[in-house]
Short mmCIF file of C-alpha atoms in Angstrom, two decimals:
data_model
loop_
_atom_site.label_atom_id
_atom_site.label_comp_id
_atom_site.label_asym_id
_atom_site.label_seq_id
_atom_site.Cartn_x
_atom_site.Cartn_y
_atom_site.Cartn_z
CA MET E 1 5.82 16.99 15.12
CA LYS E 2 3.03 17.85 17.53
CA PRO E 3 2.96 15.64 20.59
CA ARG E 4 0.10 13.21 20.11
CA ARG E 5 -2.44 12.86 22.86
CA ALA E 6 -2.51 9.44 24.46
CA VAL E 7 -6.29 9.17 24.19
CA GLU E 8 -8.36 10.55 21.39
CA ILE E 9 -11.95 10.12 20.34
CA LYS E 10 -12.39 9.80 16.60
CA GLY E 11 -15.25 9.13 14.30
CA SER E 12 -15.23 6.01 12.20
CA ALA E 13 -17.15 4.06 9.66
CA LEU E 14 -15.67 0.62 10.04
CA PRO E 15 -16.91 -2.08 7.73
CA VAL E 16 -18.81 -4.45 10.00
CA LEU E 17 -20.78 -7.38 8.69
CA ARG E 18 -24.52 -7.48 9.31
CA VAL E 19 -26.24 -10.73 10.07
CA VAL E 20 -29.79 -10.02 8.95
CA VAL E 21 -32.40 -12.30 10.49
CA ARG E 22 -35.95 -12.09 9.18
CA ASP E 23 -38.92 -14.04 10.47
CA CYS E 24 -37.91 -17.50 11.33
CA GLU E 25 -39.49 -20.39 13.21
CA PRO E 26 -37.64 -21.21 16.43
CA GLU E 27 -37.21 -24.85 15.33
CA SER E 28 -35.38 -24.07 12.09
CA LEU E 29 -33.43 -21.06 13.42
CA GLY E 30 -30.29 -22.98 14.41
CA ASP E 31 -29.99 -24.76 11.05
CA GLU E 32 -30.58 -21.61 9.03
CA MET E 33 -27.99 -19.74 11.04
CA THR E 34 -25.38 -22.49 10.67
CA ALA E 35 -26.02 -22.69 6.93
CA ALA E 36 -25.68 -18.93 6.46
CA VAL E 37 -22.52 -18.72 8.55
CA GLY E 38 -21.06 -21.71 6.72
CA SER E 39 -21.62 -20.10 3.34
CA ALA E 40 -19.93 -16.90 4.48
CA GLY E 41 -16.75 -18.90 5.09
CA PRO E 42 -13.62 -17.33 6.52
CA LEU E 43 -14.91 -13.80 5.98
CA LEU E 44 -17.16 -14.03 9.01
CA ALA E 45 -14.69 -15.89 11.18
CA ASP E 46 -12.28 -12.96 11.47
CA ALA E 47 -14.78 -10.15 11.42
CA LEU E 48 -17.05 -8.47 13.87
CA ALA E 49 -20.72 -8.62 13.08
CA VAL E 50 -23.88 -6.90 14.21
CA LEU E 51 -27.17 -8.72 14.36
CA ASP E 52 -29.73 -6.86 12.27
CA LEU E 53 -33.25 -7.65 13.50
CA ARG E 54 -34.96 -4.70 11.87
CA GLU E 55 -36.66 -6.73 9.19
CA ARG E 56 -38.09 -9.11 11.72
CA THR E 57 -41.76 -8.82 12.68
CA VAL E 58 -43.13 -9.95 16.02
CA ASP E 59 -43.82 -13.58 15.14
CA GLY E 60 -41.30 -16.38 15.22
CA ALA E 61 -38.06 -16.67 17.15
CA ARG E 62 -37.48 -14.09 19.88
CA PRO E 63 -34.43 -11.77 19.75
CA SER E 64 -32.71 -13.50 22.67
CA MET E 65 -33.03 -16.87 20.89
CA ILE E 66 -31.53 -15.39 17.73
CA VAL E 67 -28.58 -13.97 19.66
CA THR E 68 -27.92 -17.40 21.18
CA ALA E 69 -28.22 -19.09 17.80
CA ALA E 70 -25.77 -16.63 16.23
CA ARG E 71 -23.26 -17.12 19.01
CA ASN E 72 -23.61 -20.88 18.81
CA ALA E 73 -22.85 -20.66 15.11
CA GLY E 74 -19.59 -18.89 15.93
CA VAL E 75 -20.51 -15.31 15.02
CA ARG E 76 -18.66 -12.67 17.05
CA LEU E 77 -21.44 -10.21 17.77
CA ALA E 78 -20.66 -6.59 18.58
CA ALA E 79 -24.18 -5.22 18.85
CA VAL E 80 -27.82 -5.71 17.90
CA LEU E 81 -29.65 -3.43 15.51
CA LEU E 82 -33.32 -3.00 16.34
CA GLY E 83 -36.07 -1.12 14.56
CA GLU E 84 -39.03 0.43 16.30
CA GLY E 85 -40.82 -1.85 18.75
CA GLY E 86 -38.00 -4.35 18.51
CA MET E 87 -38.52 -6.10 21.88
CA ARG E 88 -35.67 -4.38 23.64
CA ALA E 89 -36.60 -5.94 26.97
CA ASP E 90 -36.08 -9.44 25.59
CA LEU E 91 -32.37 -8.64 25.08
CA ALA E 92 -31.75 -7.43 28.63
CA GLU E 93 -29.64 -10.46 29.46
CA ALA E 94 -27.78 -10.75 26.16
CA ASP E 95 -25.01 -8.37 27.32
CA LEU E 96 -24.86 -6.61 23.96
CA PRO E 97 -25.18 -2.95 23.02
CA ILE E 98 -28.45 -2.21 21.27
CA ILE E 99 -28.53 0.24 18.39
CA GLU E 100 -31.97 1.53 17.58
CA SER E 101 -31.98 2.56 13.98
CA PRO E 102 -34.87 2.55 11.54
CA LEU E 103 -34.32 0.72 8.26
CA VAL E 104 -32.67 3.02 5.75
CA ALA E 105 -35.27 3.83 3.16
CA GLU E 106 -34.13 2.94 -0.33
CA ARG E 107 -32.84 6.07 -1.93
CA SER E 108 -35.38 7.44 -4.35
CA VAL E 109 -34.20 9.24 -7.41
CA PRO E 110 -33.56 12.74 -6.15
CA GLU E 111 -35.94 15.21 -7.62
CA ALA E 112 -34.29 17.46 -10.08
CA PRO E 113 -33.77 20.83 -8.48
CA GLU E 114 -35.98 23.46 -9.94
CA ALA E 115 -34.24 25.14 -12.75
CA HIS E 116 -33.29 28.73 -12.13
CA PRO E 117 -31.20 29.46 -15.17
CA THR E 118 -30.86 33.13 -14.41
CA THR E 119 -29.57 32.76 -10.87
CA ALA E 120 -27.34 29.86 -11.82
CA SER E 121 -25.60 31.71 -14.58
CA GLU E 122 -25.26 34.89 -12.60
CA ASP E 123 -23.90 33.30 -9.45
CA PRO E 124 -22.77 29.75 -9.87
CA ALA E 125 -21.40 29.66 -6.33
CA ASN E 126 -24.73 30.60 -4.83
CA PRO E 127 -24.91 28.49 -1.67
CA ALA E 128 -28.68 28.17 -1.96
CA SER E 129 -28.45 26.41 -5.29
CA ALA E 130 -25.40 24.44 -4.20
CA GLY E 131 -27.35 23.03 -1.28
CA THR E 132 -29.85 21.27 -3.50
CA SER E 133 -27.32 19.49 -5.71
CA PRO E 134 -25.83 16.15 -4.61
CA PRO E 135 -22.31 16.33 -3.14
CA ALA E 136 -19.47 16.06 -5.63
CA PRO E 137 -17.81 12.64 -5.67
CA LEU E 138 -14.58 12.04 -3.80
CA CYS E 139 -12.05 12.03 -6.60
CA VAL E 140 -8.76 10.13 -6.34
CA THR E 141 -6.03 10.53 -8.95
CA GLN E 142 -3.17 8.61 -7.33
CA PRO E 143 -2.87 4.81 -7.25
CA VAL E 144 -4.60 3.29 -4.23
CA ARG E 145 -2.01 1.09 -2.53
CA SER E 146 -2.24 -2.14 -0.61
CA GLY E 147 -3.25 -1.35 2.97
CA GLN E 148 -4.86 1.96 2.09
CA ARG E 149 -8.56 2.48 2.69
CA LEU E 150 -10.60 5.24 1.12
CA TYR E 151 -14.06 6.16 2.34
CA ALA E 152 -16.33 8.50 0.40
CA GLN E 153 -18.76 9.44 3.13
CA GLY E 154 -22.20 10.36 1.88
CA ARG E 155 -21.11 10.48 -1.75
CA ASP E 156 -19.73 8.62 -4.72
CA LEU E 157 -16.12 7.63 -5.14
CA LEU E 158 -14.32 8.30 -8.38
CA VAL E 159 -10.94 6.60 -8.81
CA LEU E 160 -8.84 7.72 -11.77
CA ALA E 161 -5.90 5.39 -11.08
CA PRO E 162 -5.30 1.70 -10.44
CA THR E 163 -6.33 0.10 -7.15
CA SER E 164 -3.98 -2.58 -5.81
CA ARG E 165 -4.68 -5.90 -4.15
CA GLY E 166 -5.22 -5.36 -0.45
CA ALA E 167 -6.58 -1.83 -0.89
CA GLU E 168 -10.15 -0.98 0.07
CA LEU E 169 -12.58 1.41 -1.62
CA ILE E 170 -15.67 2.27 0.39
CA ALA E 171 -18.45 4.69 -0.59
CA ASP E 172 -21.91 5.47 0.71
CA GLY E 173 -22.79 6.04 -2.93
CA SER E 174 -21.43 4.30 -6.01
CA ILE E 175 -17.83 3.53 -6.94
CA TYR E 176 -16.46 4.36 -10.37
CA ALA E 177 -12.97 3.06 -11.06
CA PHE E 178 -11.27 4.16 -14.26
CA GLY E 179 -8.35 1.80 -14.09
CA LEU E 180 -7.61 -1.69 -12.93
CA LEU E 181 -9.58 -2.45 -9.76
CA ARG E 182 -7.85 -5.24 -7.85
CA GLY E 183 -8.67 -4.64 -4.18
CA ARG E 184 -11.99 -4.63 -2.38
CA ALA E 185 -14.85 -2.34 -3.36
CA LEU E 186 -17.81 -1.70 -1.08
CA ALA E 187 -20.53 0.57 -2.44
CA GLY E 188 -23.67 1.69 -0.64
CA ALA E 189 -21.85 1.32 2.68
CA SER E 190 -24.70 2.98 4.58
CA GLY E 191 -27.37 0.81 3.03
CA ASP E 192 -28.08 2.42 -0.34
CA LYS E 193 -29.28 -0.52 -2.41
CA THR E 194 -29.21 1.43 -5.66
CA ALA E 195 -25.46 1.96 -5.43
CA ARG E 196 -23.27 0.37 -8.09
CA ILE E 197 -19.67 -0.45 -8.75
CA LEU E 198 -18.33 0.28 -12.20
CA ALA E 199 -14.78 -0.47 -13.23
CA THR E 200 -13.08 -0.22 -16.60
CA ARG E 201 -11.09 -3.33 -15.60
CA LEU E 202 -12.61 -5.34 -12.80
CA ASP E 203 -10.32 -7.82 -11.04
CA ALA E 204 -11.51 -7.22 -7.46
CA GLU E 205 -11.03 -9.61 -4.56
CA LEU E 206 -14.40 -8.73 -3.09
CA VAL E 207 -17.31 -6.52 -4.10
CA ALA E 208 -20.27 -5.46 -1.98
CA VAL E 209 -23.35 -3.31 -2.40
CA ALA E 210 -25.38 -2.30 0.66
CA GLY E 211 -23.78 -5.04 2.71
CA VAL E 212 -24.40 -7.85 0.21
CA TYR E 213 -20.96 -9.06 -0.66
CA ARG E 214 -19.34 -11.55 -2.95
CA THR E 215 -15.77 -12.69 -3.33
CA LEU E 216 -14.56 -13.02 -6.88
CA GLU E 217 -12.75 -16.11 -8.04
CA ALA E 218 -10.48 -16.29 -11.05
CA SER E 219 -13.34 -17.94 -12.95
CA ASP E 220 -15.65 -14.96 -12.28
CA ILE E 221 -13.00 -12.62 -13.60
CA ALA E 222 -12.46 -14.80 -16.66
CA GLU E 223 -16.21 -14.69 -17.35
CA LEU E 224 -16.07 -10.91 -17.33
CA GLY E 225 -13.30 -11.12 -19.89
CA GLY E 226 -11.06 -8.84 -17.84
CA GLY E 227 -12.81 -5.81 -19.21
CA ALA E 228 -15.24 -3.19 -18.00
CA ALA E 229 -17.90 -4.48 -15.63
CA SER E 230 -20.67 -3.33 -13.36
CA VAL E 231 -21.83 -4.72 -10.03
CA ALA E 232 -25.33 -4.01 -8.75
CA LEU E 233 -28.00 -5.55 -6.57
CA ALA E 234 -30.82 -7.46 -8.22
CA PHE E 235 -34.05 -8.26 -6.45
CA ASP E 236 -36.28 -11.28 -6.98
CA GLU E 237 -40.03 -11.54 -6.31
CA GLU E 238 -39.59 -12.78 -2.75
CA GLY E 239 -37.53 -9.74 -1.86
CA GLY E 240 -34.25 -11.65 -1.96
CA GLU E 241 -31.20 -9.74 -3.12
CA ARG E 242 -28.10 -10.89 -4.89
CA LEU E 243 -25.15 -9.21 -6.52
CA VAL E 244 -25.08 -9.28 -10.28
CA LEU E 245 -21.83 -8.86 -12.20
CA ARG E 246 -22.11 -7.85 -15.79
CA PRO E 247 -19.62 -6.96 -18.46
CA VAL E 248 -20.31 -3.46 -19.75
CA MET Z 1 19.34 21.98 -2.40
CA ALA Z 2 20.22 18.57 -1.03
CA LYS Z 3 17.93 15.68 -1.84
CA VAL Z 4 17.01 13.04 0.72
CA ILE Z 5 16.37 9.69 -0.98
CA VAL Z 6 15.05 6.69 0.92
CA VAL Z 7 15.81 3.19 -0.37
CA THR Z 8 13.04 0.97 0.91
CA SER Z 9 11.03 -2.17 0.13
CA GLY Z 10 8.91 -3.49 2.97
CA LYS Z 11 10.15 -7.02 2.38
CA GLY Z 12 13.59 -8.08 3.56
CA GLY Z 13 16.36 -9.49 1.42
CA VAL Z 14 15.32 -7.91 -1.85
CA GLY Z 15 18.48 -5.85 -2.24
CA LYS Z 16 17.97 -2.53 -0.47
CA THR Z 17 21.47 -2.29 0.94
CA THR Z 18 23.11 -3.52 -2.27
CA THR Z 19 21.11 -0.89 -4.17
CA SER Z 20 21.91 1.86 -1.64
CA ALA Z 21 25.64 1.12 -1.82
CA SER Z 22 25.81 1.01 -5.60
CA PHE Z 23 23.49 3.97 -6.13
CA ALA Z 24 25.44 6.12 -3.68
CA THR Z 25 28.77 5.05 -5.20
CA GLY Z 26 27.44 5.76 -8.69
CA LEU Z 27 26.36 9.27 -7.72
CA ALA Z 28 29.66 9.95 -5.98
CA ASN Z 29 31.68 8.75 -8.98
CA ARG Z 30 29.81 11.23 -11.13
CA GLY Z 31 31.08 14.01 -8.90
CA LYS Z 32 28.07 14.35 -6.61
CA LYS Z 33 28.83 14.81 -2.94
CA THR Z 34 26.85 11.98 -1.39
CA ALA Z 35 26.17 10.58 2.08
CA VAL Z 36 24.60 7.22 2.80
CA ILE Z 37 23.02 6.41 6.16
CA ASP Z 38 22.27 2.92 7.48
CA PHE Z 39 18.92 3.03 9.33
CA ASP Z 40 18.98 -0.66 10.20
CA ILE Z 41 19.82 -0.19 13.86
CA GLY Z 42 20.98 -3.41 15.46
CA LEU Z 43 21.53 -5.20 12.14
CA ARG Z 44 24.00 -3.01 10.35
CA ASN Z 45 25.22 -4.20 6.95
CA LEU Z 46 25.99 -1.20 4.81
CA ASP Z 47 29.50 -0.78 6.25
CA LEU Z 48 30.32 -4.37 5.26
CA ILE Z 49 29.09 -3.96 1.71
CA LEU Z 50 31.09 -0.76 1.32
CA GLY Z 51 34.10 -2.38 3.01
CA CYS Z 52 34.53 0.18 5.78
CA GLU Z 53 33.54 -1.87 8.82
CA ARG Z 54 36.96 -1.54 10.41
CA ARG Z 55 36.87 2.22 10.24
CA VAL Z 56 33.54 2.74 12.00
CA VAL Z 57 34.24 4.35 15.37
CA TYR Z 58 31.04 6.23 16.05
CA ASP Z 59 27.65 5.51 14.57
CA PHE Z 60 24.31 7.13 13.74
CA VAL Z 61 22.88 6.58 17.24
CA ASN Z 62 26.00 8.06 18.88
CA VAL Z 63 25.40 11.22 16.87
CA ILE Z 64 21.69 11.33 17.68
CA GLN Z 65 22.40 10.87 21.37
CA GLY Z 66 25.11 13.53 21.31
CA ASP Z 67 27.99 11.17 22.17
CA ALA Z 68 29.85 12.11 19.01
CA LYS Z 69 29.88 14.86 16.44
CA LEU Z 70 28.56 14.10 12.98
CA SER Z 71 31.96 14.87 11.46
CA GLN Z 72 33.56 12.26 13.74
CA ALA Z 73 31.04 9.60 12.81
CA LEU Z 74 31.08 10.07 9.04
CA VAL Z 75 33.40 7.57 7.37
CA ARG Z 76 35.03 8.54 4.08
CA ASP Z 77 34.53 5.78 1.50
CA LYS Z 78 37.69 4.09 0.26
CA HIS Z 79 36.47 3.84 -3.33
CA SER Z 80 35.20 7.37 -3.84
CA GLU Z 81 36.20 10.53 -2.04
CA ASN Z 82 32.79 12.08 -2.71
CA LEU Z 83 31.03 9.44 -0.63
CA SER Z 84 30.59 9.40 3.15
CA ILE Z 85 29.00 6.68 5.22
CA LEU Z 86 27.12 6.96 8.49
CA ALA Z 87 26.93 3.45 9.95
CA ALA Z 88 24.10 2.07 12.04
CA SER Z 89 24.63 1.08 15.63
CA GLN Z 90 25.09 -2.64 16.09
CA THR Z 91 24.39 -2.62 19.82
CA LYS Z 92 21.64 -0.09 20.39
CA ASP Z 93 17.91 -0.59 20.22
CA LYS Z 94 16.00 0.73 17.23
CA GLU Z 95 13.95 2.89 19.57
CA ALA Z 96 17.06 5.08 19.83
CA LEU Z 97 16.07 6.61 16.48
CA LYS Z 98 14.23 9.71 17.60
CA GLU Z 99 12.55 11.87 15.01
CA GLU Z 100 14.14 15.07 16.27
CA GLY Z 101 17.59 13.50 16.21
CA VAL Z 102 17.18 12.12 12.68
CA LYS Z 103 15.98 15.51 11.50
CA GLN Z 104 18.98 17.23 13.05
CA VAL Z 105 21.45 14.83 11.42
CA LEU Z 106 19.85 15.37 8.01
CA GLU Z 107 19.91 19.14 8.47
CA ASP Z 108 23.58 19.01 9.48
CA LEU Z 109 24.43 16.91 6.42
CA LYS Z 110 22.67 19.45 4.22
CA GLY Z 111 24.73 22.13 5.96
CA MET Z 112 27.90 20.22 5.00
CA ASP Z 113 26.98 20.65 1.30
CA PHE Z 114 26.00 17.08 0.59
CA GLU Z 115 23.94 16.98 -2.61
CA TYR Z 116 22.41 13.55 -2.09
CA ILE Z 117 21.59 11.87 1.20
CA ILE Z 118 20.68 8.21 0.77
CA CYS Z 119 18.71 6.60 3.62
CA ASP Z 120 19.10 2.82 3.57
CA SER Z 121 15.90 1.57 5.23
CA PRO Z 122 15.54 -1.64 7.24
CA ALA Z 123 12.88 -4.14 6.19
CA GLY Z 124 9.44 -4.04 7.75
CA ILE Z 125 7.22 -1.08 8.56
CA GLU Z 126 8.40 -0.27 12.07
CA THR Z 127 10.33 2.63 13.62
CA GLY Z 128 13.53 2.26 11.61
CA ALA Z 129 11.72 2.08 8.29
CA LEU Z 130 9.36 4.93 9.22
CA MET Z 131 12.27 7.16 10.28
CA ALA Z 132 14.16 6.37 7.05
CA LEU Z 133 11.24 7.56 4.91
CA ARG Z 134 10.05 10.35 7.19
CA PHE Z 135 12.09 13.19 5.65
CA ALA Z 136 12.44 11.76 2.15
CA ASP Z 137 12.12 13.91 -0.96
CA GLU Z 138 12.36 10.87 -3.23
CA ALA Z 139 12.10 7.13 -2.80
CA LEU Z 140 13.68 4.15 -4.51
CA ILE Z 141 11.29 1.23 -4.11
CA VAL Z 142 13.30 -1.96 -4.42
CA THR Z 143 11.46 -5.15 -5.28
CA ASN Z 144 12.01 -8.60 -6.76
CA PRO Z 145 9.88 -9.98 -9.56
CA GLU Z 146 7.68 -12.07 -7.29
CA VAL Z 147 4.22 -11.37 -5.89
CA SER Z 148 4.99 -11.08 -2.17
CA ALA Z 149 7.82 -8.58 -2.69
CA VAL Z 150 5.60 -6.57 -5.04
CA ARG Z 151 2.73 -6.51 -2.56
CA ASP Z 152 5.04 -5.32 0.22
CA ALA Z 153 6.44 -2.66 -2.10
CA ASP Z 154 2.91 -1.50 -2.82
CA ARG Z 155 2.16 -1.33 0.90
CA MET Z 156 5.35 0.65 1.42
CA LEU Z 157 4.33 3.14 -1.26
CA GLY Z 158 1.05 3.65 0.61
CA ILE Z 159 2.97 4.26 3.83
CA ILE Z 160 5.22 6.81 2.13
CA GLU Z 161 2.08 8.55 0.88
CA ALA Z 162 0.66 8.63 4.41
CA LYS Z 163 3.57 8.91 6.84
CA SER Z 164 6.22 11.02 5.13
CA LEU Z 165 6.59 14.59 6.28
CA ARG Z 166 5.79 15.76 2.75
CA ALA Z 167 2.49 13.89 2.85
CA GLU Z 168 1.61 15.17 6.30
CA ASN Z 169 2.36 18.76 5.35
CA GLY Z 170 0.49 18.47 2.07
CA ALA Z 171 3.71 19.41 0.27
CA GLU Z 172 4.68 18.11 -3.15
CA ARG Z 173 4.51 14.32 -3.26
CA VAL Z 174 7.56 12.17 -2.57
CA LYS Z 175 8.89 11.24 -6.02
CA GLU Z 176 8.89 7.45 -6.33
CA HIS Z 177 11.18 5.31 -8.50
CA LEU Z 178 11.00 1.58 -9.11
CA VAL Z 179 14.08 -0.65 -8.90
CA ILE Z 180 13.63 -4.32 -9.79
CA THR Z 181 16.50 -6.52 -8.64
CA ARG Z 182 17.40 -10.20 -9.10
CA TYR Z 183 15.73 -10.20 -12.49
CA ALA Z 184 16.13 -13.40 -14.51
CA PRO Z 185 14.75 -12.80 -18.03
CA LYS Z 186 14.81 -16.51 -18.81
CA ARG Z 187 12.53 -17.34 -15.90
CA ALA Z 188 10.28 -14.35 -16.60
CA ASP Z 189 9.93 -15.60 -20.19
CA LYS Z 190 8.84 -19.00 -18.94
CA GLY Z 191 6.34 -17.38 -16.59
CA GLU Z 192 8.21 -18.55 -13.48
CA MET Z 193 8.55 -14.98 -12.26
CA LEU Z 194 6.79 -11.73 -13.00
CA SER Z 195 8.09 -9.83 -15.98
CA HIS Z 196 9.45 -6.33 -15.47
CA THR Z 197 6.43 -4.92 -17.29
CA ASP Z 198 4.09 -6.82 -14.92
CA VAL Z 199 5.85 -5.35 -11.89
CA ALA Z 200 5.75 -1.82 -13.31
CA GLU Z 201 2.04 -2.21 -14.05
CA LEU Z 202 1.21 -3.69 -10.62
CA LEU Z 203 2.92 -0.78 -8.90
CA SER Z 204 1.99 1.90 -11.48
CA LEU Z 205 5.55 3.19 -11.41
CA PRO Z 206 8.14 3.68 -14.14
CA ILE Z 207 11.27 1.53 -13.89
CA LEU Z 208 14.43 3.39 -12.87
CA GLY Z 209 16.62 0.31 -12.56
CA LEU Z 210 16.35 -3.27 -13.79
CA ILE Z 211 19.13 -5.27 -12.15
CA PRO Z 212 19.76 -8.81 -13.37
CA GLU Z 213 20.25 -11.74 -11.01
CA SER Z 214 23.97 -12.46 -10.64
CA GLU Z 215 26.41 -14.34 -8.44
CA GLN Z 216 28.60 -11.29 -8.64
CA VAL Z 217 26.45 -9.48 -6.07
CA LEU Z 218 27.39 -11.91 -3.31
CA ASP Z 219 31.07 -11.99 -4.35
CA CYS Z 220 31.26 -8.20 -4.19
CA SER Z 221 29.47 -8.05 -0.83
CA ASN Z 222 31.98 -10.51 0.59
CA ARG Z 223 34.85 -8.40 -0.69
CA GLY Z 224 33.35 -5.13 0.56
CA THR Z 225 33.09 -3.59 -2.89
CA PRO Z 226 29.82 -2.13 -4.19
CA VAL Z 227 28.84 -4.21 -7.20
CA ILE Z 228 28.58 -1.14 -9.46
CA LEU Z 229 32.38 -1.16 -9.44
CA ALA Z 230 32.58 -4.72 -10.85
CA ASN Z 231 33.73 -3.48 -14.24
CA GLY Z 232 31.87 -4.75 -17.25
CA SER Z 233 29.55 -7.10 -15.39
CA PRO Z 234 25.85 -6.92 -16.30
CA VAL Z 235 24.91 -5.91 -12.73
CA ALA Z 236 27.42 -3.07 -12.74
CA LEU Z 237 26.17 -1.89 -16.14
CA ALA Z 238 22.56 -2.05 -14.93
CA PHE Z 239 23.35 -0.02 -11.82
CA ASP Z 240 25.27 2.48 -13.93
CA ASP Z 241 22.23 2.81 -16.20
CA MET Z 242 20.08 3.40 -13.14
CA VAL Z 243 22.27 6.21 -11.83
CA ALA Z 244 22.42 7.78 -15.31
CA ARG Z 245 18.63 7.64 -15.64
CA TYR Z 246 18.23 9.12 -12.19
CA LEU Z 247 20.39 12.07 -13.26
CA GLY Z 248 18.23 12.62 -16.32
CA GLU Z 249 19.92 10.60 -19.06
CA GLU Z 250 17.74 8.56 -21.40
CA ARG Z 251 18.87 4.97 -21.43
CA PRO Z 252 16.88 2.01 -22.74
CA LEU Z 253 16.34 -0.94 -20.40
CA ARG Z 254 18.89 -3.72 -20.81
CA PHE Z 255 18.91 -7.37 -19.79
CA THR Z 256 15.21 -7.75 -20.49
CA GLU Z 257 15.70 -10.71 -22.84
CA PRO Z 258 17.36 -14.05 -22.09
CA GLU Z 259 20.95 -14.13 -23.27
CA SER Z 260 21.17 -16.03 -26.48
CA ALA Z 261 23.66 -18.86 -26.46
CA PRO Z 262 27.04 -18.07 -28.07
CA PHE Z 263 27.33 -18.71 -31.76
CA TRP Z 264 29.49 -21.83 -31.55
CA LYS Z 265 27.19 -23.39 -28.99
CA ARG Z 266 24.21 -22.92 -31.27
CA LEU Z 267 26.23 -24.33 -34.12
CA PHE Z 268 27.41 -27.45 -32.35
CA GLY Z 269 24.45 -27.84 -30.03
CA GLY Z 270 26.67 -27.54 -26.93
#
């Protein structure tokens, strides 16, 4: 075996929770934070979180106040996400890394590439035409075991085998599981709100789309009838989002 | 070509060493030249179960560290002349298992015309267990019909798929077999333990061996006889089935249903 270097730099896409704070009056901030953290339960207690202030406009509680409120509520913050003009200076004393990142635009339906039947049939491997098509899904044909984590970066994940409890499926796109899905499934990991999870037998511990997650109790599974199900985000008029589970 | 087979489980106490001893004995009694290595450095057991503890002079770590030759350390089994045992060290630290050394020992065993090399893994997912599975061609995953053992077995399968040399080299996958031990059909029927079909489904593996729960296992361990040699007992029959299936014979699963009470008992309600 090659000797391993003692220090290596590697890329990663760790699942980190986002605490999204929108406009909020300073007076009610503490209560809202405590309520949100309380509803997240043990999930938040063990996990790192980033504070996402990108949906906040200039009015209401200042970033430094939000950081304090989050810490008081017991959230272990790793960084703050700011959009443009996000009052960077106000966070100078918070001792937290600041990530400037514009809100990910919701993925629009990709325009169908212009049809070039002649070129396509003559040279299917033409790199020019390949560049316009979406990347092929990451396809897994072996059982996904407890402790294993699969990440389909920038594409969909297609699982043609069972997924065990304690395994984790992550995709920037959607997740399609043809087989019993028992572990965790996180679709739209980079913020794609149109991502979905489809499973021919859904018995997951936790599902998430674009960071909105939900743990599944035995009663949820019973409601689905143990059969095929889909998980997707639904939006209400006020812009709120929730995960909807549906038998297929 | 010799086959290296790891017997592993993740969880402790599920029957890895019992399975290793009986599987190796079964292969040897069918004329296969077999070696069995105890990887549980510091907590050696295999020599006791095979009844050769008094004849261990040198051990696996002595060979790795060059203090003894492999031929000096191999102990000939008293039940079967085709079986040799390489005992674990009882005094050394598990860190003594170096990858290069393990590789060399396995190569040397292959050079001595052994057909099957059984690696009896320690519990857990640390050095000893990783070294036991590192060079495996096949794996026997031993589990009990209960959820924690099954989850650990599943985790272990994932580790084999990530950490074995075959996986790292992108070679053909390690062939995995499922062995369910301590099976009590009566309790499975009542839903007090997982059924064998549940376990096979949870792990997505076919069953190679289904070994019933029996007091005989402990008796045999105490006497230093592998339980496969306990003539006529259900455990011995089940292990014999397992070896036969491994060598390609078709044998239906036995001991899946609770034993029905003897005729006279049913008649007189005893």
